[in-house]
């Protein structure tokens, strides 16, 4: 369990500077903390109070999407009560936040990095891509990005701005290849043109995608990591509501994650 001192050190108020609707149900929230906060790293997340009253009582977890000059951004989809309230926030509104929380993607400086995003998994994966691109000495990462439809392929301009041309697959074939992004990645890894030992994989997306990716990386012996999303009540290791089974026992996604080695997750 985290100490209260630790929690208080991560607690801050942030002002909404923009809350932009990107496409149906998808928003980009820009927050500016009212005090200096700890440095954000890709993989970190924030627990955000969407309302100052008691309903809803629990904060909601959101990944760091990208850091900005005066704060950070969250990319989110409206799925229920909390995110609906969040989508109605306007510039000047103040939110209570805890963070940055959680670990980061352990990028291998000697490897070529492959990033895999499924749907809203692009939220932390974009931040990771941005940080790799801006790290001197690291090679440009490859991005495999799956979405339900072409309309839900987000961050196209921001990816182009950092010279990343994603390999895209959509369920309905309206952008990129039709079908499953893990199958597209598998074809690339098995093409014979690359040495898989020189690659590491970093992913975020829906559980079925991560499970398939984990089976693939285990089969090919490639090192891989995934940022997991579990329902979270506290976000600070107190309620044990976010545990996952791993080969090293039960782990709290909020405290020991959210990033775990793919070969340690028991699906
Ligand atoms: C570490 C972490 C990072 C996350 N990052 C993002 C992000 O960058 N962008 C984003 O849009 N969402 C993200 N999520 C999911 C986000 O927290 C939930 O969508 C949000 O809490 C839903 O709140 P709600 O009140 O709108 O929905 P609720 O009314 O609480 O739930 C609506 C539906 O969403 C499901 N749901 C609720 N919480 C989660 C969850 N944690 N994971 C999966 N399904 C959930 C419920 O089962 C239900 O079906 C993240 C979750 C975690 C744990
Ligand atoms: S959310 Fe409470 S322990 Fe992780």
PDB file of C-alpha atoms and ligand atoms in Angstrom:
ATOM      1  CA  UNK A   1       0.000   0.000   0.000  1.00  0.00           C
ATOM      2  CA  UNK A   2       1.218   3.518  -0.805  1.00  0.00           C
ATOM      3  CA  UNK A   3       1.796   5.947   2.073  1.00  0.00           C
ATOM      4  CA  UNK A   4      -0.425   9.010   2.408  1.00  0.00           C
ATOM      5  CA  UNK A   5       2.699  11.120   1.930  1.00  0.00           C
ATOM      6  CA  UNK A   6       3.194   9.473  -1.466  1.00  0.00           C
ATOM      7  CA  UNK A   7      -0.464  10.048  -2.449  1.00  0.00           C
ATOM      8  CA  UNK A   8      -0.430  13.687  -1.296  1.00  0.00           C
ATOM      9  CA  UNK A   9       2.729  14.293  -3.318  1.00  0.00           C
ATOM     10  CA  UNK A  10       0.845  13.179  -6.441  1.00  0.00           C
ATOM     11  CA  UNK A  11      -2.372  15.104  -5.793  1.00  0.00           C
ATOM     12  CA  UNK A  12      -2.946  18.283  -7.770  1.00  0.00           C
ATOM     13  CA  UNK A  13      -5.563  20.483  -9.370  1.00  0.00           C
ATOM     14  CA  UNK A  14      -5.467  21.069 -13.115  1.00  0.00           C
ATOM     15  CA  UNK A  15      -7.296  23.542 -15.299  1.00  0.00           C
ATOM     16  CA  UNK A  16      -8.930  22.375 -18.526  1.00  0.00           C
ATOM     17  CA  UNK A  17      -7.374  24.370 -21.346  1.00  0.00           C
ATOM     18  CA  UNK A  18      -9.082  22.450 -24.155  1.00  0.00           C
ATOM     19  CA  UNK A  19     -11.513  19.546 -24.470  1.00  0.00           C
ATOM     20  CA  UNK A  20     -11.810  18.909 -28.178  1.00  0.00           C
ATOM     21  CA  UNK A  21     -14.163  16.433 -29.821  1.00  0.00           C
ATOM     22  CA  UNK A  22     -12.107  14.586 -32.441  1.00  0.00           C
ATOM     23  CA  UNK A  23     -14.732  12.220 -33.815  1.00  0.00           C
ATOM     24  CA  UNK A  24     -17.952  10.744 -32.420  1.00  0.00           C
ATOM     25  CA  UNK A  25     -17.335   9.898 -28.725  1.00  0.00           C
ATOM     26  CA  UNK A  26     -13.569  10.537 -28.895  1.00  0.00           C
ATOM     27  CA  UNK A  27     -12.068  13.581 -27.174  1.00  0.00           C
ATOM     28  CA  UNK A  28      -8.674  15.148 -26.600  1.00  0.00           C
ATOM     29  CA  UNK A  29      -8.412  16.787 -23.173  1.00  0.00           C
ATOM     30  CA  UNK A  30      -5.582  19.229 -22.454  1.00  0.00           C
ATOM     31  CA  UNK A  31      -4.861  19.914 -18.790  1.00  0.00           C
ATOM     32  CA  UNK A  32      -2.580  22.429 -17.187  1.00  0.00           C
ATOM     33  CA  UNK A  33      -1.612  21.559 -13.580  1.00  0.00           C
ATOM     34  CA  UNK A  34      -1.841  24.408 -11.058  1.00  0.00           C
ATOM     35  CA  UNK A  35       1.358  23.222  -9.378  1.00  0.00           C
ATOM     36  CA  UNK A  36       4.568  21.637 -10.594  1.00  0.00           C
ATOM     37  CA  UNK A  37       4.064  17.886 -10.974  1.00  0.00           C
ATOM     38  CA  UNK A  38       6.493  14.981 -11.335  1.00  0.00           C
ATOM     39  CA  UNK A  39       7.859  14.283 -14.823  1.00  0.00           C
ATOM     40  CA  UNK A  40       5.492  12.239 -17.014  1.00  0.00           C
ATOM     41  CA  UNK A  41       6.778   9.219 -18.859  1.00  0.00           C
ATOM     42  CA  UNK A  42       5.048   7.096 -21.539  1.00  0.00           C
ATOM     43  CA  UNK A  43       2.974   4.388 -19.844  1.00  0.00           C
ATOM     44  CA  UNK A  44       2.126   6.603 -16.838  1.00  0.00           C
ATOM     45  CA  UNK A  45      -1.506   7.318 -16.087  1.00  0.00           C
ATOM     46  CA  UNK A  46      -3.590   9.813 -14.091  1.00  0.00           C
ATOM     47  CA  UNK A  47      -6.615   9.281 -11.841  1.00  0.00           C
ATOM     48  CA  UNK A  48      -9.021  12.120 -12.691  1.00  0.00           C
ATOM     49  CA  UNK A  49     -12.067  13.318 -10.702  1.00  0.00           C
ATOM     50  CA  UNK A  50     -14.639  14.175 -13.303  1.00  0.00           C
ATOM     51  CA  UNK A  51     -16.830  15.971 -10.748  1.00  0.00           C
ATOM     52  CA  UNK A  52     -16.009  17.915  -7.602  1.00  0.00           C
ATOM     53  CA  UNK A  53     -18.997  16.439  -5.685  1.00  0.00           C
ATOM     54  CA  UNK A  54     -19.540  12.853  -4.551  1.00  0.00           C
ATOM     55  CA  UNK A  55     -21.188  11.500  -7.703  1.00  0.00           C
ATOM     56  CA  UNK A  56     -19.336   9.819  -9.240  1.00  0.00           C
ATOM     57  CA  UNK A  57     -17.185   9.273  -6.190  1.00  0.00           C
ATOM     58  CA  UNK A  58     -14.320   7.407  -7.832  1.00  0.00           C
ATOM     59  CA  UNK A  59     -11.672   8.961  -9.991  1.00  0.00           C
ATOM     60  CA  UNK A  60     -11.229   7.495 -13.491  1.00  0.00           C
ATOM     61  CA  UNK A  61      -7.845   6.307 -14.857  1.00  0.00           C
ATOM     62  CA  UNK A  62      -6.507   7.722 -18.137  1.00  0.00           C
ATOM     63  CA  UNK A  63      -3.143   7.213 -19.822  1.00  0.00           C
ATOM     64  CA  UNK A  64      -0.775  10.041 -20.498  1.00  0.00           C
ATOM     65  CA  UNK A  65      -1.234  10.722 -24.211  1.00  0.00           C
ATOM     66  CA  UNK A  66       1.436  13.377 -24.630  1.00  0.00           C
ATOM     67  CA  UNK A  67       3.158  16.060 -22.618  1.00  0.00           C
ATOM     68  CA  UNK A  68       2.614  19.682 -23.602  1.00  0.00           C
ATOM     69  CA  UNK A  69       4.496  22.866 -22.742  1.00  0.00           C
ATOM     70  CA  UNK A  70       2.220  23.627 -19.783  1.00  0.00           C
ATOM     71  CA  UNK A  71       0.867  20.200 -18.904  1.00  0.00           C
ATOM     72  CA  UNK A  72      -0.363  17.066 -20.626  1.00  0.00           C
ATOM     73  CA  UNK A  73      -3.083  15.556 -22.805  1.00  0.00           C
ATOM     74  CA  UNK A  74      -5.520  12.685 -22.384  1.00  0.00           C
ATOM     75  CA  UNK A  75      -7.167  10.990 -25.348  1.00  0.00           C
ATOM     76  CA  UNK A  76     -10.421   9.351 -24.302  1.00  0.00           C
ATOM     77  CA  UNK A  77     -13.600   7.685 -25.479  1.00  0.00           C
ATOM     78  CA  UNK A  78     -16.998   8.273 -23.880  1.00  0.00           C
ATOM     79  CA  UNK A  79     -18.197   4.907 -22.554  1.00  0.00           C
ATOM     80  CA  UNK A  80     -20.229   5.672 -19.409  1.00  0.00           C
ATOM     81  CA  UNK A  81     -21.165   8.184 -16.767  1.00  0.00           C
ATOM     82  CA  UNK A  82     -17.703   9.474 -15.861  1.00  0.00           C
ATOM     83  CA  UNK A  83     -16.467  10.005 -19.402  1.00  0.00           C
ATOM     84  CA  UNK A  84     -19.799  11.626 -20.380  1.00  0.00           C
ATOM     85  CA  UNK A  85     -19.329  14.172 -17.584  1.00  0.00           C
ATOM     86  CA  UNK A  86     -15.707  14.669 -18.664  1.00  0.00           C
ATOM     87  CA  UNK A  87     -16.772  15.337 -22.253  1.00  0.00           C
ATOM     88  CA  UNK A  88     -18.842  18.308 -21.022  1.00  0.00           C
ATOM     89  CA  UNK A  89     -15.902  20.060 -19.350  1.00  0.00           C
ATOM     90  CA  UNK A  90     -14.939  23.398 -20.851  1.00  0.00           C
ATOM     91  CA  UNK A  91     -11.818  25.594 -20.665  1.00  0.00           C
ATOM     92  CA  UNK A  92     -11.396  27.047 -17.184  1.00  0.00           C
ATOM     93  CA  UNK A  93     -12.951  24.077 -15.361  1.00  0.00           C
ATOM     94  CA  UNK A  94     -10.745  22.694 -12.579  1.00  0.00           C
ATOM     95  CA  UNK A  95     -10.263  18.950 -12.010  1.00  0.00           C
ATOM     96  CA  UNK A  96      -8.680  17.044  -9.107  1.00  0.00           C
ATOM     97  CA  UNK A  97      -6.024  14.660 -10.352  1.00  0.00           C
ATOM     98  CA  UNK A  98      -3.581  12.117  -8.890  1.00  0.00           C
ATOM     99  CA  UNK A  99      -0.473  11.329 -10.885  1.00  0.00           C
ATOM    100  CA  UNK A 100       1.597  10.614 -12.748  1.00  0.00           C
ATOM    101  CA  UNK A 101       1.126   7.008 -11.572  1.00  0.00           C
ATOM    102  CA  UNK A 102       2.456   3.646 -12.685  1.00  0.00           C
ATOM    103  CA  UNK A 103       5.570   2.477 -14.485  1.00  0.00           C
ATOM    104  CA  UNK A 104       6.823   3.172 -17.976  1.00  0.00           C
ATOM    105  CA  UNK A 105       7.671   1.212 -21.140  1.00  0.00           C
ATOM    106  CA  UNK A 106      11.240  -0.124 -20.731  1.00  0.00           C
ATOM    107  CA  UNK A 107      12.513   0.883 -24.157  1.00  0.00           C
ATOM    108  CA  UNK A 108      15.488  -1.143 -25.361  1.00  0.00           C
ATOM    109  CA  UNK A 109      18.084   1.337 -26.656  1.00  0.00           C
ATOM    110  CA  UNK A 110      19.841  -1.313 -28.721  1.00  0.00           C
ATOM    111  CA  UNK A 111      16.738  -2.726 -30.415  1.00  0.00           C
ATOM    112  CA  UNK A 112      14.472  -1.541 -33.207  1.00  0.00           C
ATOM    113  CA  UNK A 113      11.163  -0.840 -31.481  1.00  0.00           C
ATOM    114  CA  UNK A 114       7.825  -2.009 -32.815  1.00  0.00           C
ATOM    115  CA  UNK A 115       4.759  -0.296 -31.361  1.00  0.00           C
ATOM    116  CA  UNK A 116       1.329  -1.929 -31.557  1.00  0.00           C
ATOM    117  CA  UNK A 117      -1.868   0.018 -30.854  1.00  0.00           C
ATOM    118  CA  UNK A 118      -5.425  -1.272 -30.900  1.00  0.00           C
ATOM    119  CA  UNK A 119      -8.221   1.342 -30.828  1.00  0.00           C
ATOM    120  CA  UNK A 120      -7.738   3.766 -27.928  1.00  0.00           C
ATOM    121  CA  UNK A 121      -4.444   1.985 -27.201  1.00  0.00           C
ATOM    122  CA  UNK A 122      -2.999   4.691 -29.453  1.00  0.00           C
ATOM    123  CA  UNK A 123      -3.384   7.056 -26.446  1.00  0.00           C
ATOM    124  CA  UNK A 124      -0.198   5.908 -24.628  1.00  0.00           C
ATOM    125  CA  UNK A 125       1.447   4.441 -27.739  1.00  0.00           C
ATOM    126  CA  UNK A 126       1.524   7.825 -29.460  1.00  0.00           C
ATOM    127  CA  UNK A 127       3.322   9.298 -26.421  1.00  0.00           C
ATOM    128  CA  UNK A 128       5.826   6.451 -26.555  1.00  0.00           C
ATOM    129  CA  UNK A 129       6.411   6.975 -30.290  1.00  0.00           C
ATOM    130  CA  UNK A 130       6.935  10.690 -29.696  1.00  0.00           C
ATOM    131  CA  UNK A 131       9.447  10.048 -26.920  1.00  0.00           C
ATOM    132  CA  UNK A 132      11.409   7.464 -28.972  1.00  0.00           C
ATOM    133  CA  UNK A 133      11.530   9.812 -31.970  1.00  0.00           C
ATOM    134  CA  UNK A 134      12.865  12.561 -29.718  1.00  0.00           C
ATOM    135  CA  UNK A 135      15.502  10.365 -28.024  1.00  0.00           C
ATOM    136  CA  UNK A 136      18.883  10.864 -29.694  1.00  0.00           C
ATOM    137  CA  UNK A 137      20.416   7.607 -30.882  1.00  0.00           C
ATOM    138  CA  UNK A 138      17.162   5.632 -31.055  1.00  0.00           C
ATOM    139  CA  UNK A 139      15.947   4.368 -34.409  1.00  0.00           C
ATOM    140  CA  UNK A 140      12.573   5.461 -35.738  1.00  0.00           C
ATOM    141  CA  UNK A 141       9.978   3.016 -34.334  1.00  0.00           C
ATOM    142  CA  UNK A 142       7.588   1.029 -36.501  1.00  0.00           C
ATOM    143  CA  UNK A 143       3.889   1.416 -35.661  1.00  0.00           C
ATOM    144  CA  UNK A 144       1.217  -1.219 -36.299  1.00  0.00           C
ATOM    145  CA  UNK A 145      -2.178   0.323 -35.608  1.00  0.00           C
ATOM    146  CA  UNK A 146      -5.528  -1.491 -35.653  1.00  0.00           C
ATOM    147  CA  UNK A 147      -8.947   0.163 -35.395  1.00  0.00           C
ATOM    148  CA  UNK A 148     -12.571  -0.739 -35.992  1.00  0.00           C
ATOM    149  CA  UNK A 149     -12.984   1.642 -38.946  1.00  0.00           C
ATOM    150  CA  UNK A 150     -10.941   4.203 -40.842  1.00  0.00           C
ATOM    151  CA  UNK A 151     -12.779   6.996 -39.004  1.00  0.00           C
ATOM    152  CA  UNK A 152     -11.415   5.693 -35.703  1.00  0.00           C
ATOM    153  CA  UNK A 153      -7.793   5.889 -36.829  1.00  0.00           C
ATOM    154  CA  UNK A 154      -6.667   8.822 -34.683  1.00  0.00           C
ATOM    155  CA  UNK A 155      -3.534  11.023 -34.475  1.00  0.00           C
ATOM    156  CA  UNK A 156      -2.868  10.827 -38.225  1.00  0.00           C
ATOM    157  CA  UNK A 157      -1.479  14.363 -38.429  1.00  0.00           C
ATOM    158  CA  UNK A 158       0.507  14.092 -35.198  1.00  0.00           C
ATOM    159  CA  UNK A 159       2.069  10.839 -36.414  1.00  0.00           C
ATOM    160  CA  UNK A 160       2.942  12.423 -39.750  1.00  0.00           C
ATOM    161  CA  UNK A 161       4.526  15.350 -37.870  1.00  0.00           C
ATOM    162  CA  UNK A 162       6.976  12.929 -36.227  1.00  0.00           C
ATOM    163  CA  UNK A 163       7.504  11.113 -39.552  1.00  0.00           C
ATOM    164  CA  UNK A 164       5.744   7.921 -38.520  1.00  0.00           C
ATOM    165  CA  UNK A 165       3.763   6.195 -41.234  1.00  0.00           C
ATOM    166  CA  UNK A 166       1.736   3.535 -39.419  1.00  0.00           C
ATOM    167  CA  UNK A 167       0.843   0.168 -40.871  1.00  0.00           C
ATOM    168  CA  UNK A 168      -2.933   0.218 -40.444  1.00  0.00           C
ATOM    169  CA  UNK A 169      -5.561  -2.516 -40.319  1.00  0.00           C
ATOM    170  CA  UNK A 170      -9.271  -1.970 -39.776  1.00  0.00           C
ATOM    171  CA  UNK A 171     -12.030  -4.468 -39.036  1.00  0.00           C
ATOM    172  CA  UNK A 172     -14.118  -3.246 -41.986  1.00  0.00           C
ATOM    173  CA  UNK A 173     -11.258  -2.487 -44.378  1.00  0.00           C
ATOM    174  CA  UNK A 174     -12.075   1.242 -44.606  1.00  0.00           C
ATOM    175  CA  UNK A 175      -8.408   2.095 -43.959  1.00  0.00           C
ATOM    176  CA  UNK A 176      -5.261   0.039 -44.446  1.00  0.00           C
ATOM    177  CA  UNK A 177      -5.534  -3.731 -44.612  1.00  0.00           C
ATOM    178  CA  UNK A 178      -8.816  -5.444 -43.737  1.00  0.00           C
ATOM    179  CA  UNK A 179      -8.626  -7.536 -40.559  1.00  0.00           C
ATOM    180  CA  UNK A 180      -6.525  -8.044 -37.515  1.00  0.00           C
ATOM    181  CA  UNK A 181      -3.415  -5.943 -36.856  1.00  0.00           C
ATOM    182  CA  UNK A 182      -1.662  -8.807 -35.007  1.00  0.00           C
ATOM    183  CA  UNK A 183      -1.982 -10.968 -38.148  1.00  0.00           C
ATOM    184  CA  UNK A 184      -0.460  -8.134 -40.197  1.00  0.00           C
ATOM    185  CA  UNK A 185       2.416  -7.891 -37.713  1.00  0.00           C
ATOM    186  CA  UNK A 186       2.873 -11.678 -37.768  1.00  0.00           C
ATOM    187  CA  UNK A 187       3.244 -11.608 -41.539  1.00  0.00           C
ATOM    188  CA  UNK A 188       5.894  -8.884 -41.236  1.00  0.00           C
ATOM    189  CA  UNK A 189       7.821 -10.725 -38.506  1.00  0.00           C
ATOM    190  CA  UNK A 190       7.739 -13.991 -40.455  1.00  0.00           C
ATOM    191  CA  UNK A 191       8.655 -12.420 -43.785  1.00  0.00           C
ATOM    192  CA  UNK A 192      12.272 -13.541 -43.408  1.00  0.00           C
ATOM    193  CA  UNK A 193      13.545 -10.061 -44.232  1.00  0.00           C
ATOM    194  CA  UNK A 194      14.242  -9.124 -40.604  1.00  0.00           C
ATOM    195  CA  UNK A 195      16.097 -10.599 -37.651  1.00  0.00           C
ATOM    196  CA  UNK A 196      13.449 -10.836 -34.911  1.00  0.00           C
ATOM    197  CA  UNK A 197      16.163 -10.860 -32.216  1.00  0.00           C
ATOM    198  CA  UNK A 198      16.837  -7.210 -32.997  1.00  0.00           C
ATOM    199  CA  UNK A 199      13.271  -6.109 -32.217  1.00  0.00           C
ATOM    200  CA  UNK A 200      11.250  -5.305 -29.077  1.00  0.00           C
ATOM    201  CA  UNK A 201       7.489  -4.819 -29.021  1.00  0.00           C
ATOM    202  CA  UNK A 202       5.434  -2.345 -26.956  1.00  0.00           C
ATOM    203  CA  UNK A 203       1.650  -2.491 -27.072  1.00  0.00           C
ATOM    204  CA  UNK A 204      -1.635  -1.188 -25.726  1.00  0.00           C
ATOM    205  CA  UNK A 205      -5.120  -2.192 -26.803  1.00  0.00           C
ATOM    206  CA  UNK A 206      -8.050  -4.464 -26.100  1.00  0.00           C
ATOM    207  CA  UNK A 207      -7.414  -7.682 -24.164  1.00  0.00           C
ATOM    208  CA  UNK A 208      -8.047 -10.074 -27.119  1.00  0.00           C
ATOM    209  CA  UNK A 209      -5.454  -8.186 -29.176  1.00  0.00           C
ATOM    210  CA  UNK A 210      -2.873  -8.285 -26.373  1.00  0.00           C
ATOM    211  CA  UNK A 211      -3.555 -11.979 -25.778  1.00  0.00           C
ATOM    212  CA  UNK A 212      -2.961 -12.772 -29.472  1.00  0.00           C
ATOM    213  CA  UNK A 213       0.163 -10.599 -29.445  1.00  0.00           C
ATOM    214  CA  UNK A 214       1.453 -12.375 -26.370  1.00  0.00           C
ATOM    215  CA  UNK A 215       0.966 -15.766 -28.075  1.00  0.00           C
ATOM    216  CA  UNK A 216       2.863 -14.462 -31.116  1.00  0.00           C
ATOM    217  CA  UNK A 217       5.800 -12.955 -29.180  1.00  0.00           C
ATOM    218  CA  UNK A 218       6.091 -16.096 -27.046  1.00  0.00           C
ATOM    219  CA  UNK A 219       6.110 -18.278 -30.171  1.00  0.00           C
ATOM    220  CA  UNK A 220       8.767 -16.178 -31.927  1.00  0.00           C
ATOM    221  CA  UNK A 221      10.784 -15.468 -28.774  1.00  0.00           C
ATOM    222  CA  UNK A 222      10.512 -11.675 -29.116  1.00  0.00           C
ATOM    223  CA  UNK A 223      10.619  -9.480 -26.033  1.00  0.00           C
ATOM    224  CA  UNK A 224       7.358  -7.596 -25.646  1.00  0.00           C
ATOM    225  CA  UNK A 225       5.556  -5.358 -23.147  1.00  0.00           C
ATOM    226  CA  UNK A 226       1.930  -4.280 -22.854  1.00  0.00           C
ATOM    227  CA  UNK A 227       0.162  -1.512 -20.951  1.00  0.00           C
ATOM    228  CA  UNK A 228      -2.897  -3.129 -19.354  1.00  0.00           C
ATOM    229  CA  UNK A 229      -6.242  -1.553 -18.506  1.00  0.00           C
ATOM    230  CA  UNK A 230      -8.191  -2.959 -15.578  1.00  0.00           C
ATOM    231  CA  UNK A 231     -11.136  -1.295 -13.826  1.00  0.00           C
ATOM    232  CA  UNK A 232      -9.583   0.798 -11.052  1.00  0.00           C
ATOM    233  CA  UNK A 233     -11.152   2.159  -7.894  1.00  0.00           C
ATOM    234  CA  UNK A 234      -8.187   3.749  -6.083  1.00  0.00           C
ATOM    235  CA  UNK A 235      -5.261   3.730  -8.552  1.00  0.00           C
ATOM    236  CA  UNK A 236      -2.738   3.690  -5.703  1.00  0.00           C
ATOM    237  CA  UNK A 237      -2.490   0.047  -4.631  1.00  0.00           C
ATOM    238  CA  UNK A 238      -5.020   0.168  -1.783  1.00  0.00           C
ATOM    239  CA  UNK A 239      -8.227  -1.578  -2.929  1.00  0.00           C
ATOM    240  CA  UNK A 240      -6.693  -4.584  -4.773  1.00  0.00           C
ATOM    241  CA  UNK A 241      -9.435  -4.145  -7.378  1.00  0.00           C
ATOM    242  CA  UNK A 242      -7.079  -4.141 -10.351  1.00  0.00           C
ATOM    243  CA  UNK A 243      -5.093  -7.355  -9.859  1.00  0.00           C
ATOM    244  CA  UNK A 244      -3.982  -9.513 -12.780  1.00  0.00           C
ATOM    245  CA  UNK A 245      -2.502 -13.007 -12.767  1.00  0.00           C
ATOM    246  CA  UNK A 246       1.137 -13.134 -13.788  1.00  0.00           C
ATOM    247  CA  UNK A 247       3.792 -15.821 -13.742  1.00  0.00           C
ATOM    248  CA  UNK A 248       5.154 -13.977 -10.672  1.00  0.00           C
ATOM    249  CA  UNK A 249       1.804 -14.108  -8.858  1.00  0.00           C
ATOM    250  CA  UNK A 250      -1.007 -11.576  -8.518  1.00  0.00           C
ATOM    251  CA  UNK A 251       0.022  -8.017  -9.388  1.00  0.00           C
ATOM    252  CA  UNK A 252      -1.812  -4.680  -9.084  1.00  0.00           C
ATOM    253  CA  UNK A 253      -1.980  -3.008 -12.475  1.00  0.00           C
ATOM    254  CA  UNK A 254      -2.038   0.431 -10.824  1.00  0.00           C
ATOM    255  CA  UNK A 255       1.030  -0.122  -8.643  1.00  0.00           C
ATOM    256  CA  UNK A 256       3.197  -2.760 -10.361  1.00  0.00           C
ATOM    257  CA  UNK A 257       2.026  -1.799 -13.863  1.00  0.00           C
ATOM    258  CA  UNK A 258       0.333  -0.779 -16.000  1.00  0.00           C
ATOM    259  CA  UNK A 259       3.188  -2.044 -18.208  1.00  0.00           C
ATOM    260  CA  UNK A 260       4.019  -5.762 -17.893  1.00  0.00           C
ATOM    261  CA  UNK A 261       6.212  -8.130 -19.942  1.00  0.00           C
ATOM    262  CA  UNK A 262       3.903  -9.949 -22.373  1.00  0.00           C
ATOM    263  CA  UNK A 263       5.404 -13.316 -21.441  1.00  0.00           C
ATOM    264  CA  UNK A 264       4.491 -12.828 -17.756  1.00  0.00           C
ATOM    265  CA  UNK A 265       0.777 -12.133 -18.154  1.00  0.00           C
ATOM    266  CA  UNK A 266      -1.488 -15.135 -17.512  1.00  0.00           C
ATOM    267  CA  UNK A 267      -4.510 -14.563 -19.784  1.00  0.00           C
TER     268      UNK A 267
HETATM  269  C1  LIG B   1      -4.298   2.499 -16.635  1.00  0.00           C
HETATM  270  C2  LIG B   1      -5.528   2.842 -17.464  1.00  0.00           C
HETATM  271  C3  LIG B   1      -5.419   3.749 -18.502  1.00  0.00           C
HETATM  272  C4  LIG B   1      -6.540   4.087 -19.261  1.00  0.00           C
HETATM  273  N1  LIG B   1      -6.379   4.972 -20.273  1.00  0.00           N
HETATM  274  C5  LIG B   1      -7.445   5.346 -21.001  1.00  0.00           C
HETATM  275  C6  LIG B   1      -7.296   6.330 -22.033  1.00  0.00           C
HETATM  276  O1  LIG B   1      -6.195   6.824 -22.286  1.00  0.00           O
HETATM  277  N2  LIG B   1      -8.395   6.664 -22.731  1.00  0.00           N
HETATM  278  C7  LIG B   1      -9.633   6.106 -22.475  1.00  0.00           C
HETATM  279  O2  LIG B   1     -10.612   6.477 -23.141  1.00  0.00           O
HETATM  280  N3  LIG B   1      -9.785   5.189 -21.508  1.00  0.00           N
HETATM  281  C8  LIG B   1      -8.733   4.813 -20.760  1.00  0.00           C
HETATM  282  N4  LIG B   1      -8.891   3.883 -19.761  1.00  0.00           N
HETATM  283  C9  LIG B   1     -10.247   3.356 -19.515  1.00  0.00           C
HETATM  284  C10 LIG B   1     -11.057   4.411 -18.742  1.00  0.00           C
HETATM  285  O3  LIG B   1     -10.523   4.481 -17.427  1.00  0.00           O
HETATM  286  C11 LIG B   1     -12.519   3.989 -18.661  1.00  0.00           C
HETATM  287  O4  LIG B   1     -13.072   4.026 -19.963  1.00  0.00           O
HETATM  288  C12 LIG B   1     -13.289   4.940 -17.779  1.00  0.00           C
HETATM  289  O5  LIG B   1     -12.891   4.756 -16.432  1.00  0.00           O
HETATM  290  C13 LIG B   1     -14.765   4.667 -17.896  1.00  0.00           C
HETATM  291  O6  LIG B   1     -15.438   5.522 -16.991  1.00  0.00           O
HETATM  292  P1  LIG B   1     -16.995   5.818 -17.157  1.00  0.00           P
HETATM  293  O7  LIG B   1     -17.488   6.327 -15.844  1.00  0.00           O
HETATM  294  O8  LIG B   1     -17.266   6.638 -18.349  1.00  0.00           O
HETATM  295  O9  LIG B   1     -17.579   4.418 -17.493  1.00  0.00           O
HETATM  296  P2  LIG B   1     -18.222   3.372 -16.489  1.00  0.00           P
HETATM  297  O10 LIG B   1     -19.676   3.758 -16.337  1.00  0.00           O
HETATM  298  O11 LIG B   1     -17.397   3.203 -15.283  1.00  0.00           O
HETATM  299  O12 LIG B   1     -18.103   2.100 -17.400  1.00  0.00           O
HETATM  300  C14 LIG B   1     -18.635   2.074 -18.723  1.00  0.00           C
HETATM  301  C15 LIG B   1     -18.119   0.830 -19.430  1.00  0.00           C
HETATM  302  O13 LIG B   1     -16.681   0.874 -19.526  1.00  0.00           O
HETATM  303  C16 LIG B   1     -16.103  -0.290 -18.903  1.00  0.00           C
HETATM  304  N5  LIG B   1     -14.902   0.143 -18.192  1.00  0.00           N
HETATM  305  C17 LIG B   1     -14.835   0.932 -17.103  1.00  0.00           C
HETATM  306  N6  LIG B   1     -13.555   1.092 -16.720  1.00  0.00           N
HETATM  307  C18 LIG B   1     -12.810   0.360 -17.575  1.00  0.00           C
HETATM  308  C19 LIG B   1     -11.418   0.097 -17.697  1.00  0.00           C
HETATM  309  N7  LIG B   1     -10.536   0.590 -16.831  1.00  0.00           N
HETATM  310  N8  LIG B   1     -11.008  -0.682 -18.703  1.00  0.00           N
HETATM  311  C20 LIG B   1     -11.873  -1.214 -19.566  1.00  0.00           C
HETATM  312  N9  LIG B   1     -13.210  -1.014 -19.503  1.00  0.00           N
HETATM  313  C21 LIG B   1     -13.654  -0.240 -18.527  1.00  0.00           C
HETATM  314  C22 LIG B   1     -17.158  -0.776 -17.947  1.00  0.00           C
HETATM  315  O14 LIG B   1     -16.997  -2.155 -17.726  1.00  0.00           O
HETATM  316  C23 LIG B   1     -18.440  -0.455 -18.707  1.00  0.00           C
HETATM  317  O15 LIG B   1     -18.721  -1.423 -19.672  1.00  0.00           O
HETATM  318  C24 LIG B   1      -7.811   3.513 -18.980  1.00  0.00           C
HETATM  319  C25 LIG B   1      -7.923   2.606 -17.939  1.00  0.00           C
HETATM  320  C26 LIG B   1      -6.798   2.275 -17.196  1.00  0.00           C
HETATM  321  C27 LIG B   1      -6.915   1.294 -16.082  1.00  0.00           C
HETATM  322  S1  LIG B   2      -6.977   0.271  -8.319  1.00  0.00           S
HETATM  323 FE1  LIG B   2      -6.960  -0.044  -6.195  1.00  0.00          FE
HETATM  324  S2  LIG B   2      -5.281  -1.411  -5.972  1.00  0.00           S
HETATM  325 FE2  LIG B   2      -5.194  -0.880  -8.062  1.00  0.00          FE
END
